[in-house]
Amino acid sequence: MNLLKELKGSMTIGISGHTKPDGDCVGSVMGMYLYLKKAMPSATVIPMIEKPGEEFNCIANLEDIKTDFNPGIEVFDTYIGLDCSTEDRYGDALPYFQNAKKRIVIDHHISNEGFGDASYIDGQASSTCELVYDLLEDKYMDIEIAKALYIGIIHDTGVLQYSCTSPKTLNIVAKLIEYGFDFPKIIDETFYEKTKLQNEMLGRALVESITFADGKCIVSKIDRKIMDFYGATPHEFEGIVNQLRYTKGVEVAIFMYEIDNMEYKVSLRSRGLVDVAKIAKFYNGGGHQRAAGFTIKGTFHDCVNNISDSIMIQMSK
Ligand code: AMP
Ligand code: MN
Ligand code: MN
């Protein structure tokens, strides 16, 4: 895809990502925004996502993000959707995406079937930021764009550790850090640093975790009662499922939190034996082979029973 060609003539451009934006979502939306502001100075460009976590405050012009989903433009010439495998993950931004004269989809979820007028989708890419980087012309690149994209790559690769990290990913990272930002500080402050409350939630989830299938699966949950008592939001739960996955002998980790009475958001992580994207897709969610998610209704025990059945089918093959 030639991005600037696709955008030629567009005077109003909206950019969005998925609800509960993670590092790749914030990084790709802001990297794209900062780039288009420079490459297309006469266009009105509006980034629209939910308010990013405070750890992302180091990204330039974060205050330009429209979080109230009332951009003052009803029909955009072009709307760019990033890091979203399905339309419903745009949340309140969906009508703007659907109403736009042209819709561009850029994504790295293997489950993305391509639903825009133009799309750039690669299920092998580490992150949407990696794909955004592919589309940018060097002459408009700068340190702030590089930093935003770097953050997304770092987050979706678990600091260049997960199997989605490729030689291409590392080549891009090499080019990005040449811009000279303080990357160890960025990794610490956006990825590893946790608030006291986040650590408390992590501690709770670990203490309460249960293993099954001879220790090959681990599950933990945080319910509404606990969330209300601690004043914890989903933002506090990031990273918990990864920590569960580090349990020796575990192939699949499951973390669930109650989004509504008897309705859970489920995060799955796999060491490779089980394709959790397949399981998530079955429950109308999505993701990648080793990291996927979905929502499910029922009691905690019923949900775990159903999910474990899906896991067992793959494990017994
Ligand atoms: P999470 O477990 O929320 O950290 O998500 C892991 C991966 O699965 C990410 O790539 C998400 O974008 C994707 N994912 C999580 N929940 C959903 C969902 N409900 N629908 C589609 N993809 C999802
Ligand atoms: Mn994401
Ligand atoms: Mn991503």
Coordinates of C-alpha atoms and ligand atoms in Angstrom, one line a residue:
M1 CA 0.0 0.0 0.0
N2 CA 1.2 3.5 -0.8
L3 CA -0.3 5.4 2.1
L4 CA 0.1 9.0 0.8
K5 CA -1.4 8.0 -2.5
E6 CA -4.4 6.4 -0.8
L7 CA -4.8 9.6 1.2
K8 CA -4.4 12.0 -1.8
G9 CA -7.2 14.6 -1.8
S10 CA -8.4 13.7 1.8
M11 CA -8.9 16.9 3.7
T12 CA -10.3 15.3 6.9
I13 CA -8.7 12.2 8.3
G14 CA -9.7 10.3 11.4
I15 CA -7.5 7.7 13.1
S16 CA -8.7 5.2 15.6
G17 CA -7.7 1.9 17.3
H18 CA -9.3 -0.5 19.6
T19 CA -11.1 0.1 22.9
K20 CA -8.9 -0.1 26.0
P21 CA -5.9 1.0 24.0
D22 CA -2.7 -0.9 24.6
G23 CA 0.9 0.2 23.8
D24 CA 0.6 -0.9 20.1
C25 CA -2.7 0.9 19.7
V26 CA -1.6 4.2 21.3
G27 CA 1.8 4.0 19.5
S28 CA 0.4 3.3 16.1
V29 CA -2.4 5.9 16.3
M30 CA 0.0 8.6 17.6
G31 CA 2.8 7.6 15.2
M32 CA 0.4 7.8 12.3
Y33 CA -1.1 11.1 13.6
L34 CA 2.3 12.8 14.1
Y35 CA 3.4 11.6 10.6
L36 CA 0.3 12.8 8.8
K37 CA 0.4 16.2 10.5
K38 CA 3.8 16.6 8.9
A39 CA 3.2 14.8 5.6
M40 CA -0.2 16.4 4.9
P41 CA -0.1 19.8 6.6
S42 CA -3.3 21.1 5.0
A43 CA -5.4 18.2 6.1
T44 CA -7.3 18.1 9.4
V45 CA -6.2 14.9 11.2
I46 CA -7.9 13.7 14.3
P47 CA -6.7 10.8 16.5
M48 CA -9.7 9.3 18.4
I49 CA -9.2 6.6 21.1
E50 CA -10.1 6.2 24.7
K51 CA -7.7 8.0 27.1
P52 CA -4.4 6.2 27.1
G53 CA -2.8 5.2 30.5
E54 CA -0.5 7.7 32.1
E55 CA 2.5 5.5 31.3
F56 CA 2.2 6.8 27.7
N57 CA 2.5 10.5 28.6
C58 CA 5.9 10.5 27.1
I59 CA 4.4 10.4 23.6
A60 CA 4.3 13.8 21.9
N61 CA 0.9 15.6 21.4
L62 CA -1.1 13.1 23.3
E63 CA -3.4 15.9 24.4
D64 CA -4.6 16.1 20.7
I65 CA -6.4 12.8 21.1
K66 CA -10.2 13.2 21.0
T67 CA -11.4 11.0 23.8
D68 CA -15.0 12.3 23.9
F69 CA -15.8 10.8 20.4
N70 CA -17.3 14.1 19.2
P71 CA -14.8 15.2 16.7
G72 CA -17.0 17.9 15.1
I73 CA -16.7 16.1 11.7
E74 CA -19.5 13.6 11.0
V75 CA -18.2 12.2 7.7
F76 CA -14.4 12.0 7.3
D77 CA -12.9 11.8 3.9
T78 CA -10.7 8.9 5.2
Y79 CA -10.8 7.0 8.4
I80 CA -7.8 4.9 9.4
G81 CA -8.4 1.9 11.7
L82 CA -5.4 0.5 13.5
D83 CA -4.7 -2.6 15.5
C84 CA -8.3 -3.8 15.3
S85 CA -9.2 -7.2 13.9
T86 CA -12.9 -6.6 13.8
E87 CA -15.1 -3.5 13.4
D88 CA -16.7 -3.9 16.8
R89 CA -13.4 -3.3 18.5
Y90 CA -13.5 0.4 17.5
G91 CA -16.1 1.0 20.2
D92 CA -17.7 4.4 20.1
A93 CA -15.5 5.4 17.1
L94 CA -17.2 2.8 14.9
P95 CA -19.8 5.1 13.4
Y96 CA -17.0 7.4 12.2
F97 CA -15.2 4.5 10.6
Q98 CA -18.4 3.2 9.0
N99 CA -19.6 6.7 7.7
A100 CA -16.2 7.7 6.2
K101 CA -15.9 8.0 2.5
K102 CA -12.9 5.8 2.5
R103 CA -11.8 3.3 5.2
I104 CA -8.2 2.1 5.5
V105 CA -7.4 -0.8 7.8
I106 CA -3.9 -1.5 9.0
D107 CA -3.5 -4.5 11.3
H108 CA -1.4 -7.5 12.3
H109 CA -4.1 -9.8 13.8
I110 CA -4.1 -13.1 12.1
S111 CA -7.9 -13.2 12.5
N112 CA -8.4 -10.0 10.5
E113 CA -10.2 -10.8 7.3
G114 CA -9.8 -7.3 5.9
F115 CA -12.8 -5.1 6.1
G116 CA -11.7 -1.7 4.7
D117 CA -11.7 -0.1 1.3
A118 CA -7.9 -0.4 1.4
S119 CA -6.0 -2.6 3.8
Y120 CA -2.5 -3.5 4.9
I121 CA -2.7 -6.6 7.0
D122 CA 0.1 -9.0 7.9
G123 CA -0.6 -11.6 10.5
Q124 CA 3.2 -12.3 10.8
A125 CA 4.1 -8.7 11.8
S126 CA 5.0 -8.2 15.4
S127 CA 2.7 -5.2 15.8
T128 CA 0.6 -2.6 14.0
C129 CA 3.5 -0.1 14.6
E130 CA 5.8 -2.3 12.5
L131 CA 3.3 -2.1 9.7
V132 CA 2.8 1.6 10.1
Y133 CA 6.6 2.0 9.9
D134 CA 6.6 0.2 6.5
L135 CA 4.2 2.8 5.1
L136 CA 6.0 6.0 6.2
E137 CA 8.4 8.0 4.0
D138 CA 11.7 8.6 5.6
K139 CA 11.7 12.3 4.8
Y140 CA 8.8 13.0 7.2
M141 CA 10.2 10.8 10.0
D142 CA 11.4 12.4 13.3
I143 CA 12.2 11.4 16.8
E144 CA 8.7 11.7 18.1
I145 CA 7.2 9.5 15.4
A146 CA 10.0 7.0 16.0
K147 CA 9.4 7.0 19.8
A148 CA 5.6 6.3 19.4
L149 CA 6.2 3.4 17.0
Y150 CA 9.0 2.0 19.2
I151 CA 6.6 1.9 22.2
G152 CA 4.1 -0.1 20.2
I153 CA 6.7 -2.6 19.0
I154 CA 8.2 -3.0 22.5
H155 CA 4.7 -3.6 24.0
D156 CA 3.5 -6.1 21.5
T157 CA 6.8 -8.1 21.5
G158 CA 7.2 -8.1 25.3
V159 CA 10.4 -6.1 24.9
L160 CA 11.5 -8.0 21.7
Q161 CA 11.0 -11.4 23.4
Y162 CA 7.9 -13.0 22.0
S163 CA 8.0 -15.2 19.0
C164 CA 6.4 -12.5 16.8
T165 CA 9.7 -10.7 16.9
S166 CA 11.4 -11.2 13.6
P167 CA 14.7 -10.0 12.0
K168 CA 12.5 -7.4 10.2
T169 CA 11.2 -6.2 13.6
L170 CA 14.7 -5.8 14.9
N171 CA 15.9 -4.0 11.8
I172 CA 13.0 -1.5 12.2
V173 CA 13.9 -1.1 15.9
A174 CA 17.5 -0.5 15.0
K175 CA 16.4 2.3 12.7
L176 CA 14.0 3.8 15.3
I177 CA 16.6 4.0 18.1
E178 CA 18.9 5.9 15.8
Y179 CA 16.6 8.8 16.3
G180 CA 18.2 9.0 19.8
F181 CA 15.4 8.8 22.3
D182 CA 16.1 7.4 25.8
F183 CA 14.9 3.8 25.1
P184 CA 15.8 2.2 28.4
K185 CA 13.8 4.9 30.2
I186 CA 10.9 4.3 27.8
I187 CA 10.9 0.5 28.4
D188 CA 11.0 1.0 32.2
E189 CA 8.3 3.7 32.4
T190 CA 5.9 2.4 29.8
F191 CA 6.3 -1.4 30.1
Y192 CA 7.8 -2.6 33.4
E193 CA 6.8 0.1 35.9
K194 CA 3.6 -0.7 37.8
T195 CA 1.5 1.3 40.3
K196 CA 1.1 -0.1 43.8
L197 CA -2.5 -1.0 42.9
Q198 CA -1.4 -2.9 39.8
N199 CA 1.1 -4.9 41.8
E200 CA -1.6 -5.6 44.4
M201 CA -4.0 -6.9 41.8
L202 CA -1.2 -9.0 40.3
G203 CA -0.4 -10.4 43.7
R204 CA -4.0 -11.3 44.3
A205 CA -4.4 -13.0 40.9
L206 CA -1.3 -15.1 41.5
V207 CA -2.3 -16.2 45.0
E208 CA -5.8 -17.2 43.8
S209 CA -4.7 -18.9 40.7
I210 CA -5.6 -22.6 40.1
T211 CA -3.9 -25.1 37.8
F212 CA -5.6 -28.0 35.9
A213 CA -4.7 -30.5 33.2
D214 CA -1.7 -31.7 35.1
G215 CA -0.4 -28.2 35.6
K216 CA -0.5 -27.4 31.9
C217 CA -3.3 -24.8 32.4
I218 CA -3.5 -22.0 34.9
V219 CA -6.5 -19.8 35.5
S220 CA -7.2 -16.8 37.7
K221 CA -9.9 -14.2 38.0
I222 CA -10.8 -10.9 39.6
D223 CA -14.5 -10.3 40.1
R224 CA -16.5 -7.1 40.5
K225 CA -16.5 -7.2 44.3
I226 CA -12.7 -7.1 44.4
M227 CA -12.5 -4.4 41.6
D228 CA -15.0 -2.2 43.5
F229 CA -13.3 -2.8 46.9
Y230 CA -9.8 -1.8 45.5
G231 CA -11.1 0.8 43.0
A232 CA -9.4 -1.3 40.3
T233 CA -10.1 -0.8 36.5
P234 CA -9.1 -3.1 33.6
H235 CA -5.9 -1.0 33.3
E236 CA -4.8 -2.5 36.6
F237 CA -4.8 -6.0 35.1
E238 CA -2.4 -5.6 32.2
G239 CA 0.4 -8.1 32.4
I240 CA -1.3 -10.4 34.9
V241 CA -1.9 -13.1 32.3
N242 CA 1.7 -13.0 31.1
Q243 CA 2.9 -13.5 34.7
L244 CA 0.6 -16.5 35.0
R245 CA 2.1 -17.9 31.8
Y246 CA 5.6 -17.9 33.4
T247 CA 4.5 -20.6 35.9
K248 CA 6.7 -23.6 35.3
G249 CA 5.0 -26.3 33.3
V250 CA 2.1 -24.1 32.1
E251 CA 1.2 -24.2 28.4
V252 CA -1.9 -22.0 28.6
A253 CA -2.7 -19.2 31.0
I254 CA -6.2 -17.8 31.4
F255 CA -7.0 -14.5 33.2
M256 CA -10.6 -13.3 33.5
Y257 CA -12.1 -10.2 35.0
E258 CA -15.8 -9.5 35.4
I259 CA -17.0 -6.7 33.1
D260 CA -20.6 -7.1 34.1
N261 CA -22.6 -9.5 36.3
M262 CA -21.8 -13.0 35.0
E263 CA -19.9 -11.6 32.0
Y264 CA -16.1 -11.9 31.8
K265 CA -13.3 -10.5 29.7
V266 CA -10.9 -13.4 29.0
S267 CA -7.2 -13.1 28.2
L268 CA -5.4 -16.2 26.9
R269 CA -1.7 -16.8 26.6
S270 CA 0.0 -19.9 25.1
R271 CA 3.6 -21.1 25.0
G272 CA 3.0 -22.5 21.6
L273 CA 1.3 -25.9 21.9
V274 CA -2.2 -24.4 21.8
D275 CA -3.4 -21.9 19.2
V276 CA -5.4 -19.5 21.4
A277 CA -6.4 -17.4 18.5
K278 CA -8.6 -20.3 17.4
I279 CA -10.2 -20.5 20.8
A280 CA -10.8 -16.7 20.9
K281 CA -12.4 -16.8 17.4
F282 CA -14.8 -19.5 18.5
Y283 CA -16.0 -17.1 21.2
N284 CA -16.2 -14.2 18.8
G285 CA -13.0 -12.6 20.0
G286 CA -9.6 -12.5 18.3
G287 CA -5.9 -12.2 18.6
H288 CA -2.8 -14.1 17.8
Q289 CA -1.6 -17.7 18.1
R290 CA 0.0 -17.1 21.5
A291 CA -2.1 -14.1 22.8
A292 CA -5.8 -13.7 22.3
G293 CA -8.9 -12.5 24.0
F294 CA -12.7 -12.5 24.1
T295 CA -15.7 -11.9 26.3
I296 CA -17.9 -14.7 27.6
K297 CA -21.1 -14.9 29.6
G298 CA -21.9 -17.3 32.5
T299 CA -20.7 -18.1 36.0
F300 CA -16.9 -18.3 36.5
H301 CA -17.0 -22.1 36.7
D302 CA -19.2 -22.6 33.6
C303 CA -16.9 -20.3 31.7
V304 CA -13.7 -22.0 32.8
N305 CA -15.3 -25.4 32.0
N306 CA -16.2 -24.3 28.5
I307 CA -12.8 -22.7 27.8
S308 CA -10.9 -25.7 29.2
D309 CA -12.9 -28.0 26.9
S310 CA -11.7 -25.9 24.0
I311 CA -8.1 -26.1 25.2
M312 CA -8.3 -29.8 25.8
I313 CA -9.5 -30.5 22.3
Q314 CA -6.3 -29.0 20.9
M315 CA -4.0 -30.5 23.6
S316 CA -5.2 -34.0 22.9
K317 CA -4.5 -33.8 19.2
Ligands
AMP1 P1 -5.5 -9.2 25.7 O1 -5.6 -10.5 26.2 O2 -6.7 -8.3 25.9 O3 -4.2 -8.5 26.1 O4 -5.4 -9.4 24.1 C1 -4.5 -10.3 23.5 C2 -4.7 -10.1 22.0 O5 -6.0 -10.5 21.6 C3 -4.5 -8.7 21.5 O6 -3.9 -8.7 20.3 C4 -6.0 -8.2 21.4 O7 -6.1 -7.2 20.4 C5 -6.7 -9.5 21.0 N1 -8.1 -9.4 21.6 C6 -8.4 -9.3 22.9 N2 -9.7 -9.3 23.1 C7 -10.3 -9.3 21.9 C8 -11.6 -9.3 21.4 N3 -12.7 -9.3 22.2 N4 -11.8 -9.4 20.1 C9 -10.8 -9.4 19.2 N5 -9.5 -9.5 19.6 C10 -9.2 -9.4 20.9
MN2 MN -3.6 -4.0 20.6
MN3 MN -1.1 -5.0 18.3

